[in-house]
XYZ file of C-alpha atoms in Angstrom:
571
model
C 201.127 272.767 55.825
C 200.187 269.343 56.474
C 197.992 268.093 59.206
C 201.160 265.557 60.230
C 203.193 268.491 60.517
C 200.845 270.409 62.325
C 200.278 267.702 64.473
C 203.847 267.389 65.445
C 204.054 270.874 65.801
C 201.573 270.893 68.344
C 202.810 268.119 70.508
C 206.330 269.787 70.538
C 204.745 273.064 71.552
C 202.792 271.463 74.359
C 205.601 269.461 75.826
C 207.564 273.379 75.669
C 205.109 275.241 77.542
C 203.253 273.026 79.802
C 204.858 274.141 83.058
C 205.372 277.369 81.820
C 203.020 280.314 83.441
C 200.483 282.210 81.060
C 199.564 284.800 83.134
C 200.812 287.950 80.800
C 198.642 286.414 77.983
C 195.435 286.706 80.088
C 193.910 289.891 78.977
C 194.490 288.898 75.635
C 193.277 285.542 75.929
C 190.085 287.290 77.366
C 189.866 289.394 74.275
C 189.923 286.177 71.476
C 187.764 283.869 73.966
C 185.063 286.742 73.939
C 185.181 287.421 70.313
C 184.784 283.607 69.873
C 181.889 283.475 72.163
C 180.092 286.033 70.676
C 180.583 284.609 67.417
C 179.256 281.314 68.285
C 176.401 282.835 69.844
C 175.462 284.805 66.963
C 176.029 281.526 64.768
C 173.221 280.049 67.063
C 170.967 282.801 66.963
C 171.152 283.164 63.015
C 170.687 279.557 62.468
C 167.630 279.627 64.718
C 166.097 282.865 62.917
C 166.884 280.689 59.629
C 164.990 277.414 60.253
C 161.954 279.591 62.111
C 161.607 281.260 58.954
C 162.007 278.292 56.702
C 160.046 275.863 58.856
C 157.226 278.472 60.147
C 156.097 278.856 63.385
C 157.412 280.170 66.470
C 160.499 278.894 68.654
C 157.582 277.534 71.046
C 156.312 275.762 68.379
C 159.614 274.115 67.285
C 160.759 272.385 70.684
C 159.570 268.913 70.204
C 160.732 268.665 66.450
C 163.525 266.701 66.198
C 165.241 268.820 62.787
C 165.013 271.805 65.040
C 166.861 270.049 67.781
C 169.767 268.691 65.279
C 170.354 271.828 62.924
C 173.050 273.729 65.399
C 176.384 274.468 64.083
C 178.729 271.906 62.650
C 181.047 270.433 65.034
C 184.682 272.385 65.108
C 186.230 269.235 63.399
C 183.550 268.124 61.277
C 182.386 264.855 63.347
C 179.381 263.690 62.403
C 176.548 261.638 64.222
C 177.317 257.447 63.914
C 174.407 257.240 61.281
C 176.043 259.235 58.768
C 178.683 256.160 58.312
C 175.727 253.442 56.521
C 176.167 255.998 53.538
C 179.566 256.719 53.651
C 182.397 255.621 51.179
C 184.875 256.343 53.945
C 185.173 256.327 57.310
C 188.729 257.184 58.986
C 188.291 255.224 62.265
C 190.134 252.372 59.756
C 193.081 254.432 60.189
C 193.142 254.313 64.275
C 195.087 250.891 64.354
C 193.569 248.832 67.124
C 191.482 251.434 68.374
C 189.256 250.980 65.249
C 188.141 247.502 66.358
C 186.845 248.990 69.676
C 182.961 250.604 70.246
C 183.502 254.304 70.647
C 182.778 254.469 74.052
C 185.130 251.738 74.801
C 188.089 253.867 73.316
C 186.989 256.583 75.820
C 187.091 254.741 78.677
C 190.673 253.189 77.924
C 191.996 256.812 77.393
C 190.780 257.732 80.290
C 193.714 256.009 81.897
C 196.239 257.888 80.136
C 198.163 260.855 81.205
C 197.969 264.493 79.388
C 201.337 263.963 77.304
C 200.139 260.683 76.158
C 196.832 261.831 75.209
C 198.496 264.694 73.295
C 201.354 262.217 71.497
C 198.467 259.625 70.674
C 196.046 262.360 69.329
C 198.998 263.018 66.796
C 198.989 259.445 65.050
C 196.174 259.797 62.970
C 193.175 262.283 62.825
C 190.655 259.576 64.184
C 192.624 259.280 67.373
C 193.280 263.370 67.263
C 189.441 263.653 67.802
C 189.267 261.045 70.510
C 191.970 262.568 72.559
C 190.326 265.950 72.572
C 186.914 264.629 74.289
C 186.464 267.573 76.803
C 185.518 265.060 79.396
C 189.018 263.426 79.312
C 190.860 266.720 80.426
C 188.122 267.914 82.529
C 188.578 264.585 84.831
C 192.617 265.186 84.206
C 192.247 268.554 85.371
C 190.198 267.733 88.833
C 192.412 264.816 89.385
C 195.763 266.643 89.199
C 194.824 270.402 89.554
C 197.588 273.022 89.159
C 199.740 273.541 91.950
C 199.909 277.703 91.577
C 197.395 280.022 90.391
C 196.191 279.736 86.717
C 193.939 281.162 84.284
C 190.555 279.600 82.570
C 191.575 279.190 78.816
C 188.283 278.543 76.956
C 188.455 274.750 77.782
C 189.816 271.763 80.020
C 192.679 270.729 77.586
C 193.673 274.425 76.670
C 193.352 275.326 80.615
C 195.417 271.726 81.969
C 198.079 272.065 79.167
C 198.668 275.884 79.917
C 197.837 276.158 76.275
C 196.709 279.778 74.834
C 195.056 280.145 71.887
C 197.826 281.061 69.494
C 199.645 277.819 70.141
C 196.272 275.684 69.722
C 195.272 273.829 66.177
C 191.713 272.694 64.704
C 192.148 270.067 62.165
C 189.220 268.905 60.369
C 188.383 265.039 60.839
C 185.991 264.630 57.782
C 184.503 261.195 57.466
C 184.672 260.446 61.319
C 181.288 259.526 62.548
C 180.751 258.972 66.331
C 178.079 259.500 68.655
C 180.087 259.339 71.507
C 181.810 262.408 70.347
C 179.314 264.257 68.275
C 176.172 264.279 70.844
C 177.825 265.987 73.780
C 178.757 268.630 71.457
C 175.413 268.541 70.213
C 173.914 268.795 73.561
C 176.043 271.457 74.635
C 174.678 274.148 71.690
C 171.103 273.012 71.653
C 168.793 275.831 72.625
C 167.257 274.816 75.847
C 165.106 277.864 76.858
C 162.349 276.726 74.572
C 161.432 273.530 76.710
C 160.443 275.838 79.560
C 157.778 277.859 77.466
C 154.286 277.405 76.605
C 153.724 275.364 80.288
C 150.286 273.309 80.289
C 147.663 275.330 82.676
C 147.349 271.589 84.357
C 151.460 271.589 85.513
C 151.577 274.994 86.435
C 152.587 275.944 89.639
C 150.964 277.985 92.588
C 152.006 281.880 92.752
C 151.341 283.673 95.755
C 152.729 287.150 97.156
C 153.745 285.567 100.611
C 152.122 283.690 103.366
C 151.393 283.337 107.112
C 153.170 280.477 108.893
C 149.919 279.189 109.982
C 148.884 279.182 106.634
C 151.847 277.438 105.283
C 152.053 274.574 108.004
C 148.028 274.042 107.349
C 147.768 274.345 103.581
C 150.726 274.426 102.092
C 153.712 272.443 103.689
C 152.869 269.748 101.229
C 152.663 271.642 97.776
C 155.337 273.462 95.780
C 154.534 276.944 95.271
C 156.258 280.450 94.425
C 156.349 283.682 96.588
C 156.621 286.773 94.486
C 157.308 289.145 97.700
C 159.841 288.346 99.986
C 162.800 288.079 98.452
C 162.521 291.642 96.939
C 162.797 292.394 100.721
C 165.791 291.851 101.334
C 168.901 294.074 101.234
C 170.813 291.565 99.538
C 168.870 291.767 96.323
C 169.074 294.989 96.191
C 172.523 295.144 96.725
C 173.980 292.180 94.436
C 174.967 292.824 90.707
C 177.633 290.623 89.021
C 179.778 293.835 89.154
C 179.426 293.928 92.775
C 180.336 290.214 93.064
C 183.302 290.586 91.276
C 184.859 293.826 92.886
C 184.055 292.621 96.606
C 184.740 289.023 96.019
C 187.129 288.374 93.491
C 189.903 286.751 95.463
C 187.212 284.448 97.466
C 187.514 281.043 96.952
C 184.476 279.299 96.383
C 183.197 275.567 96.277
C 182.397 274.408 92.295
C 181.449 271.116 92.378
C 184.809 268.972 92.735
C 186.823 272.268 92.793
C 187.476 275.267 94.621
C 188.285 278.701 92.596
C 188.724 281.792 93.241
C 185.479 283.870 92.239
C 187.126 285.541 89.409
C 188.283 282.401 87.619
C 184.947 280.608 88.140
C 183.212 283.642 86.310
C 185.921 283.812 83.498
C 184.709 279.777 83.058
C 180.905 280.876 83.413
C 181.363 283.605 80.468
C 183.212 281.278 78.159
C 182.764 277.263 78.780
C 181.503 275.101 76.148
C 180.406 272.167 78.892
C 177.517 269.953 78.200
C 176.956 270.514 82.039
C 178.764 273.572 82.846
C 180.391 273.552 86.332
C 177.897 274.821 88.932
C 178.991 276.946 92.109
C 177.363 275.521 94.698
C 178.875 276.585 98.286
C 177.619 275.971 101.985
C 179.963 278.329 103.488
C 179.263 281.437 101.698
C 177.715 283.490 104.513
C 181.007 282.911 106.564
C 183.479 283.778 103.418
C 181.431 286.710 102.182
C 180.726 288.086 105.895
C 177.020 287.524 105.329
C 174.529 288.187 108.308
C 171.729 285.643 108.364
C 168.537 286.699 109.739
C 166.542 284.986 112.473
C 163.180 284.167 110.630
C 161.861 283.373 114.251
C 161.807 287.156 115.558
C 159.716 289.725 113.771
C 162.175 292.648 114.815
C 162.052 295.228 111.517
C 165.596 296.409 112.466
C 167.281 293.061 112.524
C 165.532 292.137 109.415
C 166.859 295.168 107.845
C 170.333 295.348 109.459
C 170.839 291.533 108.099
C 171.776 290.648 104.438
C 168.833 288.287 104.069
C 166.314 286.510 106.579
C 164.891 283.230 105.866
C 160.973 283.902 104.285
C 159.142 284.172 107.412
C 156.249 281.838 106.568
C 158.896 278.818 107.256
C 158.569 278.815 110.650
C 159.376 276.986 112.842
C 162.327 274.860 110.904
C 162.907 272.301 113.623
C 166.315 271.567 112.318
C 167.149 274.689 114.496
C 167.019 272.783 117.529
C 170.547 271.312 115.963
C 172.043 274.892 116.757
C 175.831 274.539 115.822
C 174.948 270.797 115.250
C 173.405 271.376 112.460
C 174.100 269.476 109.260
C 174.948 271.789 105.833
C 171.792 273.620 105.064
C 172.234 276.397 103.000
C 173.896 277.409 99.919
C 175.256 280.127 97.760
C 174.089 278.876 93.518
C 176.020 280.269 91.004
C 175.860 279.315 87.416
C 175.950 279.870 83.590
C 172.812 279.503 81.274
C 172.319 275.762 80.843
C 173.527 274.696 84.013
C 171.425 273.745 86.718
C 170.967 270.427 88.728
C 169.789 267.057 87.259
C 166.803 265.166 88.967
C 167.154 264.490 92.900
C 165.366 265.056 96.219
C 166.816 267.273 98.858
C 168.593 265.676 101.826
C 167.937 263.827 104.992
C 164.196 263.990 104.039
C 164.185 268.016 104.270
C 162.063 270.691 102.334
C 163.780 273.496 100.987
C 163.161 277.042 99.334
C 164.948 278.446 96.696
C 165.064 282.145 96.089
C 166.593 283.947 92.583
C 168.796 286.924 93.211
C 169.674 287.036 89.140
C 168.673 285.532 86.153
C 165.476 282.887 86.096
C 165.024 279.236 86.591
C 163.357 276.386 85.190
C 161.879 273.610 87.493
C 160.289 270.539 86.609
C 159.071 268.454 89.989
C 157.312 265.083 90.464
C 155.524 264.476 93.921
C 157.381 261.415 96.184
C 153.989 259.577 95.397
C 154.898 259.168 91.770
C 155.454 255.583 90.786
C 157.439 256.064 87.277
C 158.795 259.224 85.915
C 159.516 259.409 82.210
C 163.502 258.813 81.922
C 164.229 258.177 85.917
C 164.480 255.022 87.388
C 164.221 255.200 91.467
C 166.068 252.121 93.410
C 164.198 250.009 95.748
C 165.342 252.429 98.731
C 165.695 255.176 97.189
C 169.472 255.581 97.270
C 170.499 255.453 93.418
C 168.643 257.595 90.598
C 169.221 256.354 87.195
C 168.632 259.026 85.023
C 170.184 260.842 81.974
C 173.405 262.441 82.828
C 172.967 265.705 81.771
C 170.027 268.342 81.437
C 170.254 268.877 78.068
C 169.717 264.783 77.150
C 166.799 264.697 79.264
C 165.209 267.764 77.697
C 166.202 266.518 74.453
C 164.801 262.586 74.981
C 161.860 262.730 77.679
C 160.655 266.267 78.344
C 157.568 265.600 76.034
C 156.508 262.406 77.908
C 157.523 264.593 81.496
C 154.848 267.121 80.332
C 152.460 264.915 79.837
C 152.872 262.787 83.038
C 150.120 263.678 85.641
C 151.934 264.294 88.354
C 154.420 266.899 86.862
C 154.625 270.388 88.160
C 156.161 272.924 86.126
C 157.750 276.674 86.527
C 159.806 279.003 86.061
C 160.831 281.247 88.944
C 162.104 284.464 88.109
C 164.465 287.005 89.459
C 163.226 288.621 93.055
C 161.051 285.186 93.353
C 161.614 282.178 95.924
C 160.197 278.361 95.063
C 159.134 275.902 97.784
C 159.870 272.283 97.217
C 158.088 270.028 99.930
C 159.670 266.955 101.493
C 160.761 263.767 99.105
C 159.580 265.818 95.806
C 162.175 265.023 93.035
C 163.076 267.891 90.719
C 165.661 269.137 87.879
C 166.295 272.927 87.919
C 167.515 274.574 84.307
C 169.259 278.147 84.590
C 167.420 279.992 81.699
C 170.475 282.479 81.869
C 173.546 283.303 84.284
C 172.168 283.039 87.623
C 172.808 283.853 91.042
C 170.396 282.178 93.839
C 170.296 281.291 97.777
C 168.856 278.033 98.688
C 168.112 276.375 102.191
C 167.009 273.317 103.467
C 164.502 273.149 106.328
C 162.240 270.905 108.732
C 158.821 272.185 108.841
C 156.234 270.539 111.230
C 154.318 268.703 108.645
C 157.686 266.899 107.356
C 159.222 266.252 111.079
C 158.162 262.959 110.643
C 159.796 262.654 107.142
C 163.336 263.518 108.704
C 163.284 261.419 111.697
C 162.023 258.076 109.506
C 164.886 259.249 107.242
C 167.167 259.527 109.924
C 166.391 256.247 111.625
C 166.117 254.094 108.715
C 168.617 255.469 105.774
C 171.475 256.115 108.035
C 173.950 255.410 105.044
C 172.099 257.878 103.100
C 172.623 260.391 105.780
C 174.593 263.505 104.497
C 175.508 266.946 106.085
C 176.849 265.598 109.371
C 180.757 265.056 109.859
C 181.513 261.482 110.927
C 183.674 262.388 113.644
C 181.556 265.568 114.532
C 178.753 263.834 115.024
C 180.184 260.885 117.243
C 181.309 263.759 119.831
C 178.128 265.745 119.206
C 176.397 262.548 120.362
C 178.311 262.136 123.857
C 175.904 261.909 126.817
C 173.160 260.721 124.064
C 172.078 257.457 123.474
C 174.084 255.938 120.978
C 172.419 256.020 117.494
C 173.960 258.785 115.553
C 171.907 261.731 113.916
C 168.682 260.516 114.687
C 169.243 260.121 118.581
C 170.764 263.828 118.332
C 168.109 265.258 116.838
C 165.537 263.636 118.958
C 167.417 264.469 122.261
C 167.388 268.359 120.764
C 164.109 268.377 120.075
C 163.315 267.790 123.803
C 165.930 270.193 124.781
C 164.914 273.050 122.856
C 161.094 272.592 123.546
C 159.759 271.148 120.354
C 158.379 268.130 122.317
C 154.905 268.736 121.399
C 155.742 268.327 117.566
C 158.288 265.573 118.032
C 155.558 263.461 119.943
C 153.228 263.615 117.159
C 155.592 262.667 114.691
C 156.554 259.733 116.832
C 153.124 258.819 116.948
C 152.854 259.173 113.388
C 156.093 257.221 113.005
C 154.506 254.228 114.965
C 151.153 254.217 112.861
C 153.564 253.952 109.267
C 155.719 251.150 111.466
C 152.343 249.112 112.028
C 150.937 249.391 108.502
C 154.370 248.452 107.535
C 154.455 245.492 109.252
C 157.613 246.887 111.185
C 158.215 245.401 114.932
C 157.283 247.660 117.639
C 159.344 248.915 120.976
C 158.641 245.951 122.930
C 159.248 243.090 120.168
C 162.550 244.663 119.770
C 163.610 245.101 123.236
C 162.493 241.580 124.192
C 162.474 239.740 121.120
C 158.774 238.218 121.426
C 156.266 239.156 118.744
C 152.641 240.338 119.603
C 152.678 239.339 123.333
C 153.769 236.068 123.111
C 155.943 234.002 125.425
C 157.808 232.274 122.942
C 160.508 233.718 120.712
C 159.899 234.221 116.774
C 160.710 231.524 114.871
C 164.496 231.298 113.833
C 165.431 234.282 116.535
C 168.260 233.491 118.771
C 167.158 234.278 122.353
C 170.510 235.331 123.135
C 169.552 238.605 121.171
C 166.424 239.049 123.115
C 167.495 241.927 125.255
C 170.197 243.535 122.720
C 169.270 247.166 123.364
C 169.021 249.942 120.774
C 167.423 253.577 121.055
C 163.888 251.900 120.807
C 163.969 250.839 116.941
C 164.658 248.148 114.858
C 167.877 247.280 113.672
C 168.600 248.179 109.938
C 168.904 244.529 109.177
C 165.196 243.912 110.032
C 163.853 246.934 108.064
C 165.972 246.659 104.885
C 163.009 244.234 103.165
C 160.176 245.323 105.027
C 160.880 249.226 104.567
C 158.362 250.950 101.773
C 159.870 254.306 102.217
C 157.900 257.634 101.843
C 161.198 259.769 101.632
C 163.580 259.815 98.783
C 167.340 260.542 99.152
C 169.911 263.711 97.383
C 171.124 262.073 93.685
C 174.638 263.105 93.891
């Protein structure tokens, strides 16, 4: 059958079936999708074995080899990288009409303005546009912007799911002689093996591994260092109870947040087992304890009965957690994390200047970390106020292009956190996380005594970057507290809850840092005078002399002078 006729028939099928429910086909599709998944998986394994035999050496030896990284299964539409066009006698992009004159990246940007049926029809015009109009990122965006109003089934791809198009109505046409990095590289990065990057960690980069710590030892010696604890998580009742089968049986109808969507667990589970995304959707839910009826223990108590009756209890060594002073006013701070192999988090620092722990319940995770004092990190650019991180968009892209340089960097720390272990991330440390296999984890942000000053500075100086507080809620919570938002609220609650000693120590350190950075003192802010002089500062409006704040300079005075130590979360 001619390709043009296939395209025409597909367009008609899509039009007829877009609004029809396909629930009866779900079981059948799962079987087909599972066969496809296993076939692709077997193909990757066979290809890796062939390459290893041909080139000699282990998979670890091959990790930095460009030939290894590119030798993967062929693109399903037979699209090849742009460089091949230089020696090709034919390029079918020439048949794309006016689109042929545009760079590939610009074509994809133009296509973002089209709706689903428009993409289907344009993709029926020629093979080149057929390939461009099937780019999964286009359909992922369409699905998120126009989510289905009724329950749906994940059908293996964003396009198929958005169009409610089962496998027996799909076509795959070979687009031979189409050369495009914009189309080929996302597929390449979605299928290139990544686990080898986690192997052969140099001894100088290896993280410290400990059985457990006391709170005193942590606060005195370890609060500023990454490390892994191997003992606490394995004592949690939840660790011994949770399995993939138990989660499915007990929570299949519970809706969880997965980045920009809220899906029932069963739907996300189907997606997790059958997708080809370069950056797989990551379940990251901060309301999991309420949704799953979990009891979270209080680490400040040592009662064995309370510990055993709780689903889990944060490791005792991370006490005191000074953010508990906020009580019900505390911002989002704990999350359930579930994701397939290859999913994870690109480089970021944890929100609000907090520290964090991350406990692996099932699976294993590969971590790369850099301290906040690092001036230059391979592949990353941090803005002056640390509000933005410029970095590769996916974990695979970073590993392919910058892993070797990152590993050689003197500040780099690497770790594999295995099932039943918990990793500590100090305040301000940048980190990237890769799931080496399908994984379940719990994580929590907290404020140890050693980093209270970092959190206070963050809340005071980076108001536009503070996250986790509802804006209207904060204003309501701050009634009776001098205006200033989250910073004022936290300072007030620390005093109320008996942490005045820790607060005063942190405020004294803040004053020393302010003086070192040339920041105005409280008296200078209140009076508009500098250094005890009776004269106003040059260029300063006397009418502003007694404008009252909580006791620190306005943001406008700080922007040019702040060399902030803290880093904000990258979204």
